[in-house]
Amino acid sequence: GTRYHDDAYDYTKLFEQRTSAFEHVTNHLISAGVISRKHSDLYPIFPFVMPSASGGSEDYIKVVLAHINRNTAPYLGIDNVGVHLHCYVCEHEQTAGDDSCNNINNKKPPIKGLWLQKRAPTKSHHPNCWDPTAAGGQPADLSLVDNVAKEAQEEAGVPPDWILRNDSSNTTNASPDILFSDHTHDPLTITTAKPDGTCLKRSLYYSCDLQVPRDWTPIPVDGEVSEFKLYSMQEMEEELRFGNSVRPAMRAVLLDFMMRHGVLKEKQNFKELKDAMRRERLILWQQV
C-alpha cells in the first residue's frame, strides 16, 4: 500500500507531479467545454486513509497530497468547502454580559435583521441571487476564520479586526454592538447538483456570525456583489419557505442561522431539519 511517512519519498516532488496532473485535467475540461475557466482558488487534497497511532497523526494532518483548481474539484469527486459570514443587527443595544441578541430568552434583545448580499449579474453561477453577507470557497493557504475575514472585507467592507481581534488587546470588544461568533466546529454537510442533475457534489459549509452596529451598512467592494439588503426575520422565513430569490445551496445555511438564534416562528420538524443538515456523509476533506 501507499506509505505516508517514509523519509525516502520526496513529498515535494510527488506534490508537484500530482498537482501538475490535476492541472492537465483542468485544461482538458476547459477545452471540452465542461468548465468555462480556471478559478483563482486552489483546493488542498488530503490522504483518505488515516495513519496508525505510531505513524504520527500530527504530522499526517499537515500532509497535502496535491492542489486542484476549485472549478475542477467537483468533477473528480473532491468535496466543496465553503465559508459564510452572517452579519446581523439587534433591535436595541445589548446589556453588558449578553453574548447574542437572539430572543431565546427575554433578557436579550431580538434580532432586527440579517444583511444579505445580492450576487452580481456577472457571476457565472446563480447571478442576481441572494447570499449570506459574505461567502466564498476555502482556499488551500488560509484557515477557515482567516478566510471568513478576507471574504468579508473583500465583499462587504467588514473591518478585519471585527473578526480577527485579540480579546486581550483589542478595544473593539468593549462595544456591545460588535460580537463575533465562530461556529466552524459545527459544519453543514450538503449534497448539491446542477439543475439538470449533473456534477453531483458534496459540500462542507462553515459559518460564523457577526453582530454589527445598527448604523453600519455593508458596502460592495470587489465587484462580486451588486447590493445589500437588511432582511427582517419574518421576511427571511417567508423567503426560505416560499421564495426563490436565495441561492439554492444557501437556503440551508440561512435556515441554520435562524435555528441557531431561535428566531423561527414555525418550529415543526426542527430537530429533523437540524439533523438532516449534519447527516454523516463520506467527506474527503479535513480541516488543518
PDB file of C-alpha atoms in Angstrom:
ATOM      1  CA  GLY A   1       0.000   0.000   0.000  1.00  0.00           C
ATOM      2  CA  THR A   2       0.933   3.665  -0.124  1.00  0.00           C
ATOM      3  CA  ARG A   3       3.355   4.832   2.540  1.00  0.00           C
ATOM      4  CA  TYR A   4       2.768   8.260   4.059  1.00  0.00           C
ATOM      5  CA  HIS A   5       5.727   8.542   6.439  1.00  0.00           C
ATOM      6  CA  ASP A   6       8.711   7.113   4.572  1.00  0.00           C
ATOM      7  CA  ASP A   7      11.589   9.594   4.554  1.00  0.00           C
ATOM      8  CA  ALA A   8      12.781   8.112   1.253  1.00  0.00           C
ATOM      9  CA  TYR A   9       9.808   9.659  -0.507  1.00  0.00           C
ATOM     10  CA  ASP A  10      10.315  13.112  -1.961  1.00  0.00           C
ATOM     11  CA  TYR A  11       6.964  14.605  -0.961  1.00  0.00           C
ATOM     12  CA  THR A  12       7.658  17.930  -2.629  1.00  0.00           C
ATOM     13  CA  LYS A  13       8.275  16.229  -5.958  1.00  0.00           C
ATOM     14  CA  LEU A  14       5.214  14.000  -5.598  1.00  0.00           C
ATOM     15  CA  PHE A  15       3.086  17.007  -4.655  1.00  0.00           C
ATOM     16  CA  GLU A  16       4.229  18.880  -7.740  1.00  0.00           C
ATOM     17  CA  GLN A  17       3.610  15.862 -10.003  1.00  0.00           C
ATOM     18  CA  ARG A  18       0.102  15.286  -8.659  1.00  0.00           C
ATOM     19  CA  THR A  19      -0.762  18.975  -8.882  1.00  0.00           C
ATOM     20  CA  SER A  20       0.530  19.075 -12.453  1.00  0.00           C
ATOM     21  CA  ALA A  21      -1.613  16.054 -13.351  1.00  0.00           C
ATOM     22  CA  PHE A  22      -4.716  17.789 -11.968  1.00  0.00           C
ATOM     23  CA  GLU A  23      -3.766  20.895 -13.935  1.00  0.00           C
ATOM     24  CA  HIS A  24      -3.867  18.804 -17.127  1.00  0.00           C
ATOM     25  CA  VAL A  25      -7.366  17.631 -16.153  1.00  0.00           C
ATOM     26  CA  THR A  26      -8.450  21.240 -15.649  1.00  0.00           C
ATOM     27  CA  ASN A  27      -7.131  22.222 -19.073  1.00  0.00           C
ATOM     28  CA  HIS A  28      -8.953  19.267 -20.657  1.00  0.00           C
ATOM     29  CA  LEU A  29     -12.256  20.209 -19.021  1.00  0.00           C
ATOM     30  CA  ILE A  30     -11.866  23.750 -20.341  1.00  0.00           C
ATOM     31  CA  SER A  31     -11.032  22.588 -23.872  1.00  0.00           C
ATOM     32  CA  ALA A  32     -14.010  20.208 -23.791  1.00  0.00           C
ATOM     33  CA  GLY A  33     -16.336  22.993 -22.698  1.00  0.00           C
ATOM     34  CA  VAL A  34     -17.214  21.331 -19.405  1.00  0.00           C
ATOM     35  CA  ILE A  35     -15.973  24.301 -17.385  1.00  0.00           C
ATOM     36  CA  SER A  36     -15.532  27.810 -18.744  1.00  0.00           C
ATOM     37  CA  ARG A  37     -12.381  28.921 -16.948  1.00  0.00           C
ATOM     38  CA  LYS A  38      -9.933  28.323 -14.145  1.00  0.00           C
ATOM     39  CA  HIS A  39     -10.832  29.599 -10.705  1.00  0.00           C
ATOM     40  CA  SER A  40      -8.380  31.695  -8.723  1.00  0.00           C
ATOM     41  CA  ASP A  41      -8.745  29.353  -5.703  1.00  0.00           C
ATOM     42  CA  LEU A  42      -6.923  26.043  -5.265  1.00  0.00           C
ATOM     43  CA  TYR A  43      -8.297  23.315  -3.009  1.00  0.00           C
ATOM     44  CA  PRO A  44      -5.994  21.066  -0.935  1.00  0.00           C
ATOM     45  CA  ILE A  45      -6.337  17.282  -1.230  1.00  0.00           C
ATOM     46  CA  PHE A  46      -5.575  15.244   1.881  1.00  0.00           C
ATOM     47  CA  PRO A  47      -4.943  11.489   2.286  1.00  0.00           C
ATOM     48  CA  PHE A  48      -8.076   9.483   2.994  1.00  0.00           C
ATOM     49  CA  VAL A  49      -6.512   6.533   4.862  1.00  0.00           C
ATOM     50  CA  MET A  50      -5.719   7.549   8.435  1.00  0.00           C
ATOM     51  CA  PRO A  51      -2.261   6.519   9.707  1.00  0.00           C
ATOM     52  CA  SER A  52      -1.725   4.262  12.686  1.00  0.00           C
ATOM     53  CA  ALA A  53      -1.037   5.745  16.115  1.00  0.00           C
ATOM     54  CA  SER A  54       2.657   5.068  15.616  1.00  0.00           C
ATOM     55  CA  GLY A  55       2.607   6.978  12.353  1.00  0.00           C
ATOM     56  CA  GLY A  56       2.260  10.377  13.990  1.00  0.00           C
ATOM     57  CA  SER A  57      -1.174  11.890  13.388  1.00  0.00           C
ATOM     58  CA  GLU A  58       0.076  15.446  13.961  1.00  0.00           C
ATOM     59  CA  ASP A  59       2.434  15.110  11.007  1.00  0.00           C
ATOM     60  CA  TYR A  60      -0.255  13.364   8.993  1.00  0.00           C
ATOM     61  CA  ILE A  61      -2.800  16.171   9.079  1.00  0.00           C
ATOM     62  CA  LYS A  62      -0.188  18.521   7.633  1.00  0.00           C
ATOM     63  CA  VAL A  63       0.247  16.328   4.552  1.00  0.00           C
ATOM     64  CA  VAL A  64      -1.311  17.799   1.404  1.00  0.00           C
ATOM     65  CA  LEU A  65      -1.193  15.377  -1.495  1.00  0.00           C
ATOM     66  CA  ALA A  66      -1.899  17.963  -4.177  1.00  0.00           C
ATOM     67  CA  HIS A  67      -3.734  21.147  -5.082  1.00  0.00           C
ATOM     68  CA  ILE A  68      -6.644  21.143  -7.516  1.00  0.00           C
ATOM     69  CA  ASN A  69      -8.464  24.011  -9.173  1.00  0.00           C
ATOM     70  CA  ARG A  70     -11.738  24.808  -7.443  1.00  0.00           C
ATOM     71  CA  ASN A  71     -13.752  24.533 -10.684  1.00  0.00           C
ATOM     72  CA  THR A  72     -12.325  21.086 -11.434  1.00  0.00           C
ATOM     73  CA  ALA A  73     -12.742  19.565  -7.977  1.00  0.00           C
ATOM     74  CA  PRO A  74     -16.434  18.514  -8.100  1.00  0.00           C
ATOM     75  CA  TYR A  75     -15.968  16.658 -11.396  1.00  0.00           C
ATOM     76  CA  LEU A  76     -13.446  14.374  -9.691  1.00  0.00           C
ATOM     77  CA  GLY A  77     -15.488  13.795  -6.542  1.00  0.00           C
ATOM     78  CA  ILE A  78     -13.467  16.272  -4.499  1.00  0.00           C
ATOM     79  CA  ASP A  79     -15.544  17.895  -1.775  1.00  0.00           C
ATOM     80  CA  ASN A  80     -16.509  21.548  -1.973  1.00  0.00           C
ATOM     81  CA  VAL A  81     -15.725  23.613   1.130  1.00  0.00           C
ATOM     82  CA  GLY A  82     -17.358  26.984   1.723  1.00  0.00           C
ATOM     83  CA  VAL A  83     -17.288  29.637   4.439  1.00  0.00           C
ATOM     84  CA  HIS A  84     -20.057  32.102   5.267  1.00  0.00           C
ATOM     85  CA  LEU A  85     -20.451  35.172   7.455  1.00  0.00           C
ATOM     86  CA  HIS A  86     -23.830  36.318   8.759  1.00  0.00           C
ATOM     87  CA  CYS A  87     -23.875  39.993   9.781  1.00  0.00           C
ATOM     88  CA  TYR A  88     -26.944  40.682  11.913  1.00  0.00           C
ATOM     89  CA  VAL A  89     -28.332  43.686  13.751  1.00  0.00           C
ATOM     90  CA  CYS A  90     -30.086  43.844  17.123  1.00  0.00           C
ATOM     91  CA  GLU A  91     -33.263  45.814  17.783  1.00  0.00           C
ATOM     92  CA  HIS A  92     -31.538  47.787  20.536  1.00  0.00           C
ATOM     93  CA  GLU A  93     -28.243  47.869  22.367  1.00  0.00           C
ATOM     94  CA  GLN A  94     -27.314  44.836  24.424  1.00  0.00           C
ATOM     95  CA  THR A  95     -26.809  44.951  28.127  1.00  0.00           C
ATOM     96  CA  ALA A  96     -23.364  44.047  29.420  1.00  0.00           C
ATOM     97  CA  GLY A  97     -22.771  40.323  29.578  1.00  0.00           C
ATOM     98  CA  ASP A  98     -25.147  39.323  26.776  1.00  0.00           C
ATOM     99  CA  ASP A  99     -23.415  37.188  24.157  1.00  0.00           C
ATOM    100  CA  SER A 100     -26.049  37.427  21.436  1.00  0.00           C
ATOM    101  CA  CYS A 101     -29.173  39.369  20.598  1.00  0.00           C
ATOM    102  CA  ASN A 102     -31.296  36.313  19.864  1.00  0.00           C
ATOM    103  CA  ASN A 103     -34.650  36.003  21.525  1.00  0.00           C
ATOM    104  CA  ILE A 104     -34.229  32.548  23.038  1.00  0.00           C
ATOM    105  CA  ASN A 105     -34.911  34.204  26.381  1.00  0.00           C
ATOM    106  CA  ASN A 106     -36.468  37.544  27.232  1.00  0.00           C
ATOM    107  CA  LYS A 107     -33.244  39.025  28.616  1.00  0.00           C
ATOM    108  CA  LYS A 108     -31.760  39.507  25.181  1.00  0.00           C
ATOM    109  CA  PRO A 109     -32.975  41.972  22.545  1.00  0.00           C
ATOM    110  CA  PRO A 110     -34.400  40.377  19.389  1.00  0.00           C
ATOM    111  CA  ILE A 111     -32.654  40.399  16.038  1.00  0.00           C
ATOM    112  CA  LYS A 112     -33.746  43.309  13.861  1.00  0.00           C
ATOM    113  CA  GLY A 113     -32.376  41.888  10.645  1.00  0.00           C
ATOM    114  CA  LEU A 114     -29.758  39.946   8.725  1.00  0.00           C
ATOM    115  CA  TRP A 115     -27.696  41.526   5.958  1.00  0.00           C
ATOM    116  CA  LEU A 116     -27.820  39.553   2.687  1.00  0.00           C
ATOM    117  CA  GLN A 117     -25.821  40.247  -0.447  1.00  0.00           C
ATOM    118  CA  LYS A 118     -27.157  40.108  -3.985  1.00  0.00           C
ATOM    119  CA  ARG A 119     -24.731  38.336  -6.274  1.00  0.00           C
ATOM    120  CA  ALA A 120     -23.535  40.422  -9.202  1.00  0.00           C
ATOM    121  CA  PRO A 121     -25.148  39.784 -12.615  1.00  0.00           C
ATOM    122  CA  THR A 122     -21.691  38.886 -13.941  1.00  0.00           C
ATOM    123  CA  LYS A 123     -21.334  35.859 -11.642  1.00  0.00           C
ATOM    124  CA  SER A 124     -21.059  32.600 -13.605  1.00  0.00           C
ATOM    125  CA  HIS A 125     -23.273  30.715 -11.148  1.00  0.00           C
ATOM    126  CA  HIS A 126     -26.599  31.968  -9.789  1.00  0.00           C
ATOM    127  CA  PRO A 127     -26.246  35.642 -10.771  1.00  0.00           C
ATOM    128  CA  ASN A 128     -28.638  38.049  -9.027  1.00  0.00           C
ATOM    129  CA  CYS A 129     -29.443  35.525  -6.298  1.00  0.00           C
ATOM    130  CA  TRP A 130     -29.185  36.386  -2.609  1.00  0.00           C
ATOM    131  CA  ASP A 131     -26.410  35.038  -0.385  1.00  0.00           C
ATOM    132  CA  PRO A 132     -25.247  35.468   3.221  1.00  0.00           C
ATOM    133  CA  THR A 133     -23.418  38.738   3.928  1.00  0.00           C
ATOM    134  CA  ALA A 134     -20.148  37.203   2.730  1.00  0.00           C
ATOM    135  CA  ALA A 135     -19.348  33.797   1.277  1.00  0.00           C
ATOM    136  CA  GLY A 136     -16.537  32.061  -0.544  1.00  0.00           C
ATOM    137  CA  GLY A 137     -14.712  28.834  -1.242  1.00  0.00           C
ATOM    138  CA  GLN A 138     -11.973  27.650   1.099  1.00  0.00           C
ATOM    139  CA  PRO A 139      -8.509  28.039  -0.492  1.00  0.00           C
ATOM    140  CA  ALA A 140      -5.514  25.921   0.414  1.00  0.00           C
ATOM    141  CA  ASP A 141      -3.467  28.644   2.086  1.00  0.00           C
ATOM    142  CA  LEU A 142      -5.851  30.098   4.706  1.00  0.00           C
ATOM    143  CA  SER A 143      -7.520  28.950   7.902  1.00  0.00           C
ATOM    144  CA  LEU A 144     -11.318  28.989   7.990  1.00  0.00           C
ATOM    145  CA  VAL A 145     -11.617  32.127  10.118  1.00  0.00           C
ATOM    146  CA  ASP A 146      -8.852  33.942   8.215  1.00  0.00           C
ATOM    147  CA  ASN A 147     -10.769  33.196   5.024  1.00  0.00           C
ATOM    148  CA  VAL A 148     -14.004  34.495   6.557  1.00  0.00           C
ATOM    149  CA  ALA A 149     -12.223  37.751   7.393  1.00  0.00           C
ATOM    150  CA  LYS A 150     -10.775  38.009   3.858  1.00  0.00           C
ATOM    151  CA  GLU A 151     -14.109  37.373   2.117  1.00  0.00           C
ATOM    152  CA  ALA A 152     -15.965  39.727   4.482  1.00  0.00           C
ATOM    153  CA  GLN A 153     -13.560  42.575   3.804  1.00  0.00           C
ATOM    154  CA  GLU A 154     -13.468  41.973   0.042  1.00  0.00           C
ATOM    155  CA  GLU A 155     -17.213  41.561  -0.473  1.00  0.00           C
ATOM    156  CA  ALA A 156     -18.812  43.710   2.240  1.00  0.00           C
ATOM    157  CA  GLY A 157     -16.162  46.038   3.637  1.00  0.00           C
ATOM    158  CA  VAL A 158     -16.234  44.399   7.083  1.00  0.00           C
ATOM    159  CA  PRO A 159     -13.215  45.586   9.128  1.00  0.00           C
ATOM    160  CA  PRO A 160     -10.973  42.529   9.624  1.00  0.00           C
ATOM    161  CA  ASP A 161     -10.385  43.337  13.287  1.00  0.00           C
ATOM    162  CA  TRP A 162     -14.077  42.784  13.996  1.00  0.00           C
ATOM    163  CA  ILE A 163     -13.369  39.121  13.221  1.00  0.00           C
ATOM    164  CA  LEU A 164      -9.679  38.639  13.980  1.00  0.00           C
ATOM    165  CA  ARG A 165      -9.497  40.806  17.084  1.00  0.00           C
ATOM    166  CA  ASN A 166      -7.464  39.702  20.111  1.00  0.00           C
ATOM    167  CA  ASP A 167      -9.665  39.728  23.197  1.00  0.00           C
ATOM    168  CA  SER A 168      -6.769  40.719  25.432  1.00  0.00           C
ATOM    169  CA  SER A 169      -5.711  43.784  23.442  1.00  0.00           C
ATOM    170  CA  ASN A 170      -8.413  44.985  21.056  1.00  0.00           C
ATOM    171  CA  THR A 171     -10.677  47.680  22.421  1.00  0.00           C
ATOM    172  CA  THR A 172     -13.465  46.954  19.923  1.00  0.00           C
ATOM    173  CA  ASN A 173     -14.543  44.159  22.245  1.00  0.00           C
ATOM    174  CA  ALA A 174     -15.782  46.832  24.642  1.00  0.00           C
ATOM    175  CA  SER A 175     -18.545  47.689  22.186  1.00  0.00           C
ATOM    176  CA  PRO A 176     -21.734  45.733  22.884  1.00  0.00           C
ATOM    177  CA  ASP A 177     -22.772  46.212  19.228  1.00  0.00           C
ATOM    178  CA  ILE A 178     -19.921  44.116  17.783  1.00  0.00           C
ATOM    179  CA  LEU A 179     -19.737  40.422  18.564  1.00  0.00           C
ATOM    180  CA  PHE A 180     -18.086  37.684  16.504  1.00  0.00           C
ATOM    181  CA  SER A 181     -19.140  34.057  16.978  1.00  0.00           C
ATOM    182  CA  ASP A 182     -17.184  31.193  15.422  1.00  0.00           C
ATOM    183  CA  HIS A 183     -19.396  28.207  14.530  1.00  0.00           C
ATOM    184  CA  THR A 184     -16.905  26.412  12.292  1.00  0.00           C
ATOM    185  CA  HIS A 185     -16.888  23.478  14.738  1.00  0.00           C
ATOM    186  CA  ASP A 186     -20.410  22.620  13.538  1.00  0.00           C
ATOM    187  CA  PRO A 187     -20.424  22.492   9.705  1.00  0.00           C
ATOM    188  CA  LEU A 188     -23.317  21.528   7.484  1.00  0.00           C
ATOM    189  CA  THR A 189     -22.907  18.577   5.119  1.00  0.00           C
ATOM    190  CA  ILE A 190     -24.929  19.184   1.980  1.00  0.00           C
ATOM    191  CA  THR A 191     -25.111  17.346  -1.348  1.00  0.00           C
ATOM    192  CA  THR A 192     -25.923  19.512  -4.370  1.00  0.00           C
ATOM    193  CA  ALA A 193     -26.035  19.235  -8.157  1.00  0.00           C
ATOM    194  CA  LYS A 194     -26.657  21.338 -11.221  1.00  0.00           C
ATOM    195  CA  PRO A 195     -30.331  21.821 -12.239  1.00  0.00           C
ATOM    196  CA  ASP A 196     -30.024  19.019 -14.779  1.00  0.00           C
ATOM    197  CA  GLY A 197     -28.686  16.609 -12.145  1.00  0.00           C
ATOM    198  CA  THR A 198     -25.076  16.622 -13.337  1.00  0.00           C
ATOM    199  CA  CYS A 199     -21.997  17.444 -11.273  1.00  0.00           C
ATOM    200  CA  LEU A 200     -23.281  15.914  -8.049  1.00  0.00           C
ATOM    201  CA  LYS A 201     -21.010  17.172  -5.291  1.00  0.00           C
ATOM    202  CA  ARG A 202     -20.714  17.065  -1.541  1.00  0.00           C
ATOM    203  CA  SER A 203     -20.175  20.297   0.315  1.00  0.00           C
ATOM    204  CA  LEU A 204     -18.995  21.263   3.760  1.00  0.00           C
ATOM    205  CA  TYR A 205     -20.401  24.639   4.798  1.00  0.00           C
ATOM    206  CA  TYR A 206     -18.792  26.510   7.688  1.00  0.00           C
ATOM    207  CA  SER A 207     -20.442  29.575   9.215  1.00  0.00           C
ATOM    208  CA  CYS A 208     -19.622  32.461  11.531  1.00  0.00           C
ATOM    209  CA  ASP A 209     -21.924  35.134  12.940  1.00  0.00           C
ATOM    210  CA  LEU A 210     -21.104  38.797  13.440  1.00  0.00           C
ATOM    211  CA  GLN A 211     -23.336  41.169  15.335  1.00  0.00           C
ATOM    212  CA  VAL A 212     -22.764  44.616  13.791  1.00  0.00           C
ATOM    213  CA  PRO A 213     -23.692  48.165  14.848  1.00  0.00           C
ATOM    214  CA  ARG A 214     -27.136  49.344  13.813  1.00  0.00           C
ATOM    215  CA  ASP A 215     -25.652  52.347  11.980  1.00  0.00           C
ATOM    216  CA  TRP A 216     -23.206  50.245   9.939  1.00  0.00           C
ATOM    217  CA  THR A 217     -24.006  49.260   6.351  1.00  0.00           C
ATOM    218  CA  PRO A 218     -22.058  46.748   4.234  1.00  0.00           C
ATOM    219  CA  ILE A 219     -20.554  48.141   1.045  1.00  0.00           C
ATOM    220  CA  PRO A 220     -19.806  46.180  -2.158  1.00  0.00           C
ATOM    221  CA  VAL A 221     -16.040  46.275  -2.631  1.00  0.00           C
ATOM    222  CA  ASP A 222     -14.727  43.716  -5.125  1.00  0.00           C
ATOM    223  CA  GLY A 223     -17.437  43.785  -7.791  1.00  0.00           C
ATOM    224  CA  GLU A 224     -18.895  40.370  -6.922  1.00  0.00           C
ATOM    225  CA  VAL A 225     -21.877  41.919  -5.094  1.00  0.00           C
ATOM    226  CA  SER A 226     -24.425  44.305  -6.605  1.00  0.00           C
ATOM    227  CA  GLU A 227     -26.215  45.358  -3.413  1.00  0.00           C
ATOM    228  CA  PHE A 228     -27.038  44.509   0.206  1.00  0.00           C
ATOM    229  CA  LYS A 229     -30.406  44.283   1.926  1.00  0.00           C
ATOM    230  CA  LEU A 230     -31.314  44.005   5.595  1.00  0.00           C
ATOM    231  CA  TYR A 231     -33.861  41.188   5.820  1.00  0.00           C
ATOM    232  CA  SER A 232     -36.131  41.049   8.855  1.00  0.00           C
ATOM    233  CA  MET A 233     -36.521  37.627  10.396  1.00  0.00           C
ATOM    234  CA  GLN A 234     -40.104  37.463   9.142  1.00  0.00           C
ATOM    235  CA  GLU A 235     -39.012  38.305   5.603  1.00  0.00           C
ATOM    236  CA  MET A 236     -36.209  35.758   5.844  1.00  0.00           C
ATOM    237  CA  GLU A 237     -38.503  32.958   6.999  1.00  0.00           C
ATOM    238  CA  GLU A 238     -41.079  33.727   4.297  1.00  0.00           C
ATOM    239  CA  GLU A 239     -38.339  33.753   1.649  1.00  0.00           C
ATOM    240  CA  LEU A 240     -36.892  30.426   2.784  1.00  0.00           C
ATOM    241  CA  ARG A 241     -40.335  28.797   2.911  1.00  0.00           C
ATOM    242  CA  PHE A 242     -41.961  30.192  -0.219  1.00  0.00           C
ATOM    243  CA  GLY A 243     -39.489  32.282  -2.217  1.00  0.00           C
ATOM    244  CA  ASN A 244     -36.865  31.540  -4.854  1.00  0.00           C
ATOM    245  CA  SER A 245     -34.568  34.563  -4.563  1.00  0.00           C
ATOM    246  CA  VAL A 246     -31.925  32.937  -2.343  1.00  0.00           C
ATOM    247  CA  ARG A 247     -29.211  30.845  -3.981  1.00  0.00           C
ATOM    248  CA  PRO A 248     -30.444  27.237  -3.567  1.00  0.00           C
ATOM    249  CA  ALA A 249     -27.433  25.903  -1.638  1.00  0.00           C
ATOM    250  CA  MET A 250     -27.625  28.841   0.780  1.00  0.00           C
ATOM    251  CA  ARG A 251     -31.165  28.108   1.926  1.00  0.00           C
ATOM    252  CA  ALA A 252     -29.834  25.520   4.375  1.00  0.00           C
ATOM    253  CA  VAL A 253     -27.066  27.874   5.553  1.00  0.00           C
ATOM    254  CA  LEU A 254     -29.547  30.672   6.294  1.00  0.00           C
ATOM    255  CA  LEU A 255     -32.032  28.285   7.868  1.00  0.00           C
ATOM    256  CA  ASP A 256     -29.267  27.072  10.158  1.00  0.00           C
ATOM    257  CA  PHE A 257     -28.600  30.687  11.236  1.00  0.00           C
ATOM    258  CA  MET A 258     -32.259  31.174  12.120  1.00  0.00           C
ATOM    259  CA  MET A 259     -32.424  27.929  14.077  1.00  0.00           C
ATOM    260  CA  ARG A 260     -29.190  28.768  15.895  1.00  0.00           C
ATOM    261  CA  HIS A 261     -30.699  32.068  17.072  1.00  0.00           C
ATOM    262  CA  GLY A 262     -34.138  30.670  17.856  1.00  0.00           C
ATOM    263  CA  VAL A 263     -35.997  33.060  15.544  1.00  0.00           C
ATOM    264  CA  LEU A 264     -38.103  30.628  13.506  1.00  0.00           C
ATOM    265  CA  LYS A 265     -41.814  31.127  14.151  1.00  0.00           C
ATOM    266  CA  GLU A 266     -42.691  27.649  12.941  1.00  0.00           C
ATOM    267  CA  LYS A 267     -40.630  25.026  14.729  1.00  0.00           C
ATOM    268  CA  GLN A 268     -42.178  21.911  13.217  1.00  0.00           C
ATOM    269  CA  ASN A 269     -39.600  19.241  12.409  1.00  0.00           C
ATOM    270  CA  PHE A 270     -36.917  21.458  13.981  1.00  0.00           C
ATOM    271  CA  LYS A 271     -34.743  18.565  15.151  1.00  0.00           C
ATOM    272  CA  GLU A 272     -35.217  16.629  11.915  1.00  0.00           C
ATOM    273  CA  LEU A 273     -34.080  19.619   9.864  1.00  0.00           C
ATOM    274  CA  LYS A 274     -31.053  20.222  12.065  1.00  0.00           C
ATOM    275  CA  ASP A 275     -30.013  16.569  11.929  1.00  0.00           C
ATOM    276  CA  ALA A 276     -30.568  16.316   8.164  1.00  0.00           C
ATOM    277  CA  MET A 277     -28.179  19.200   7.530  1.00  0.00           C
ATOM    278  CA  ARG A 278     -25.493  17.407   9.541  1.00  0.00           C
ATOM    279  CA  ARG A 279     -26.082  13.872   8.342  1.00  0.00           C
ATOM    280  CA  GLU A 280     -22.955  11.742   8.251  1.00  0.00           C
ATOM    281  CA  ARG A 281     -21.596  11.518   4.744  1.00  0.00           C
ATOM    282  CA  LEU A 282     -18.341  10.383   3.198  1.00  0.00           C
ATOM    283  CA  ILE A 283     -16.346  13.612   3.291  1.00  0.00           C
ATOM    284  CA  LEU A 284     -12.830  13.555   1.849  1.00  0.00           C
ATOM    285  CA  TRP A 285     -11.630  16.803   3.390  1.00  0.00           C
ATOM    286  CA  GLN A 286     -10.022  17.644   6.698  1.00  0.00           C
ATOM    287  CA  GLN A 287      -9.615  20.977   8.441  1.00  0.00           C
ATOM    288  CA  VAL A 288      -5.984  21.793   9.196  1.00  0.00           C
TER     289      VAL A 288
END
